[in-house]
Amino acid sequence: MEIIVKQNRETVKQKMSDILLDVSWAKISERYFEKSRSWLYHKMDGMNNGKPDDFNEAEKETLRNALFDLSKRIHKCAESI
């Protein structure tokens, strides 16, 4: 008997669905990765030229830190109002 295990693997884009429309991903890509916006969009979609292309661990850490930095900057602005 063969057992098939289904992996419920969310893409980075799915994990960030709550903020996707509120963030300038072009600016994130340029400021933190020094890459084009299309590079980041392909990474978030998990595909590049029809081939799987996910974030590596270093890129995930950079994205995580970029979001933390952005949240701190937003918090600082909110406090100044």
Tab-separated table of C-alpha atoms in Angstrom:
chain	number	residue	atom	x	y	z
A	1	MET	CA	0.000	0.000	0.000
A	2	GLU	CA	1.415	3.344	-1.042
A	3	ILE	CA	0.896	6.360	1.176
A	4	ILE	CA	0.917	9.736	-0.488
A	5	VAL	CA	1.863	12.670	1.686
A	6	LYS	CA	0.538	16.027	0.589
A	7	GLN	CA	2.662	18.980	1.512
A	8	ASN	CA	0.801	22.146	2.361
A	9	ARG	CA	3.532	24.555	1.324
A	10	GLU	CA	2.630	28.213	1.147
A	11	THR	CA	4.604	30.489	-1.112
A	12	VAL	CA	6.155	33.623	0.326
A	13	LYS	CA	3.525	35.582	-1.601
A	14	GLN	CA	0.707	33.644	0.083
A	15	LYS	CA	2.248	34.224	3.499
A	16	MET	CA	2.272	37.987	2.832
A	17	SER	CA	-1.208	38.200	1.318
A	18	ASP	CA	-2.439	40.550	4.057
A	19	ILE	CA	0.042	43.281	3.091
A	20	LEU	CA	0.602	42.678	-0.635
A	21	LEU	CA	-1.413	45.667	-1.830
A	22	ASP	CA	-0.142	48.037	0.853
A	23	VAL	CA	3.598	47.738	0.261
A	24	SER	CA	5.705	49.117	-2.578
A	25	TRP	CA	7.507	45.930	-3.539
A	26	ALA	CA	9.502	47.817	-6.156
A	27	LYS	CA	11.029	49.955	-3.400
A	28	ILE	CA	11.657	46.913	-1.185
A	29	SER	CA	13.406	45.188	-4.082
A	30	GLU	CA	15.569	48.195	-4.897
A	31	ARG	CA	16.381	49.294	-1.351
A	32	TYR	CA	17.068	45.978	0.347
A	33	PHE	CA	18.007	43.602	-2.481
A	34	GLU	CA	19.412	46.025	-5.085
A	35	LYS	CA	17.410	44.080	-7.679
A	36	SER	CA	14.613	44.913	-10.103
A	37	ARG	CA	10.962	44.760	-9.120
A	38	SER	CA	10.405	41.907	-11.570
A	39	TRP	CA	13.090	39.875	-9.770
A	40	LEU	CA	11.176	40.195	-6.497
A	41	TYR	CA	7.796	39.459	-8.096
A	42	HIS	CA	9.199	36.283	-9.673
A	43	LYS	CA	10.669	35.230	-6.339
A	44	MET	CA	7.366	35.859	-4.553
A	45	ASP	CA	5.499	33.836	-7.184
A	46	GLY	CA	8.051	31.038	-6.869
A	47	MET	CA	8.590	30.910	-10.630
A	48	ASN	CA	11.088	32.446	-13.047
A	49	ASN	CA	10.906	31.756	-16.786
A	50	GLY	CA	8.545	28.864	-16.082
A	51	LYS	CA	10.920	27.199	-13.626
A	52	PRO	CA	10.622	26.970	-9.829
A	53	ASP	CA	12.634	29.769	-8.209
A	54	ASP	CA	12.045	30.252	-4.514
A	55	PHE	CA	13.893	32.495	-2.062
A	56	ASN	CA	17.047	30.981	-0.620
A	57	GLU	CA	17.633	31.287	3.129
A	58	ALA	CA	19.742	34.457	2.847
A	59	GLU	CA	17.079	36.126	0.681
A	60	LYS	CA	14.351	35.125	3.146
A	61	GLU	CA	16.378	36.705	5.939
A	62	THR	CA	16.841	39.894	3.889
A	63	LEU	CA	13.097	40.053	3.202
A	64	ARG	CA	12.294	39.408	6.858
A	65	ASN	CA	14.647	42.208	7.944
A	66	ALA	CA	13.250	44.549	5.287
A	67	LEU	CA	9.731	44.032	6.628
A	68	PHE	CA	10.922	44.563	10.211
A	69	ASP	CA	12.685	47.773	9.163
A	70	LEU	CA	9.610	49.009	7.311
A	71	SER	CA	7.398	48.268	10.313
A	72	LYS	CA	9.744	50.237	12.592
A	73	ARG	CA	9.726	53.186	10.191
A	74	ILE	CA	5.922	53.138	9.983
A	75	HIS	CA	5.675	52.942	13.773
A	76	LYS	CA	8.052	55.897	14.161
A	77	CYS	CA	5.993	57.981	11.719
A	78	ALA	CA	2.755	57.053	13.479
A	79	GLU	CA	4.183	58.096	16.840
A	80	SER	CA	5.196	61.485	15.453
A	81	ILE	CA	1.644	62.378	14.415
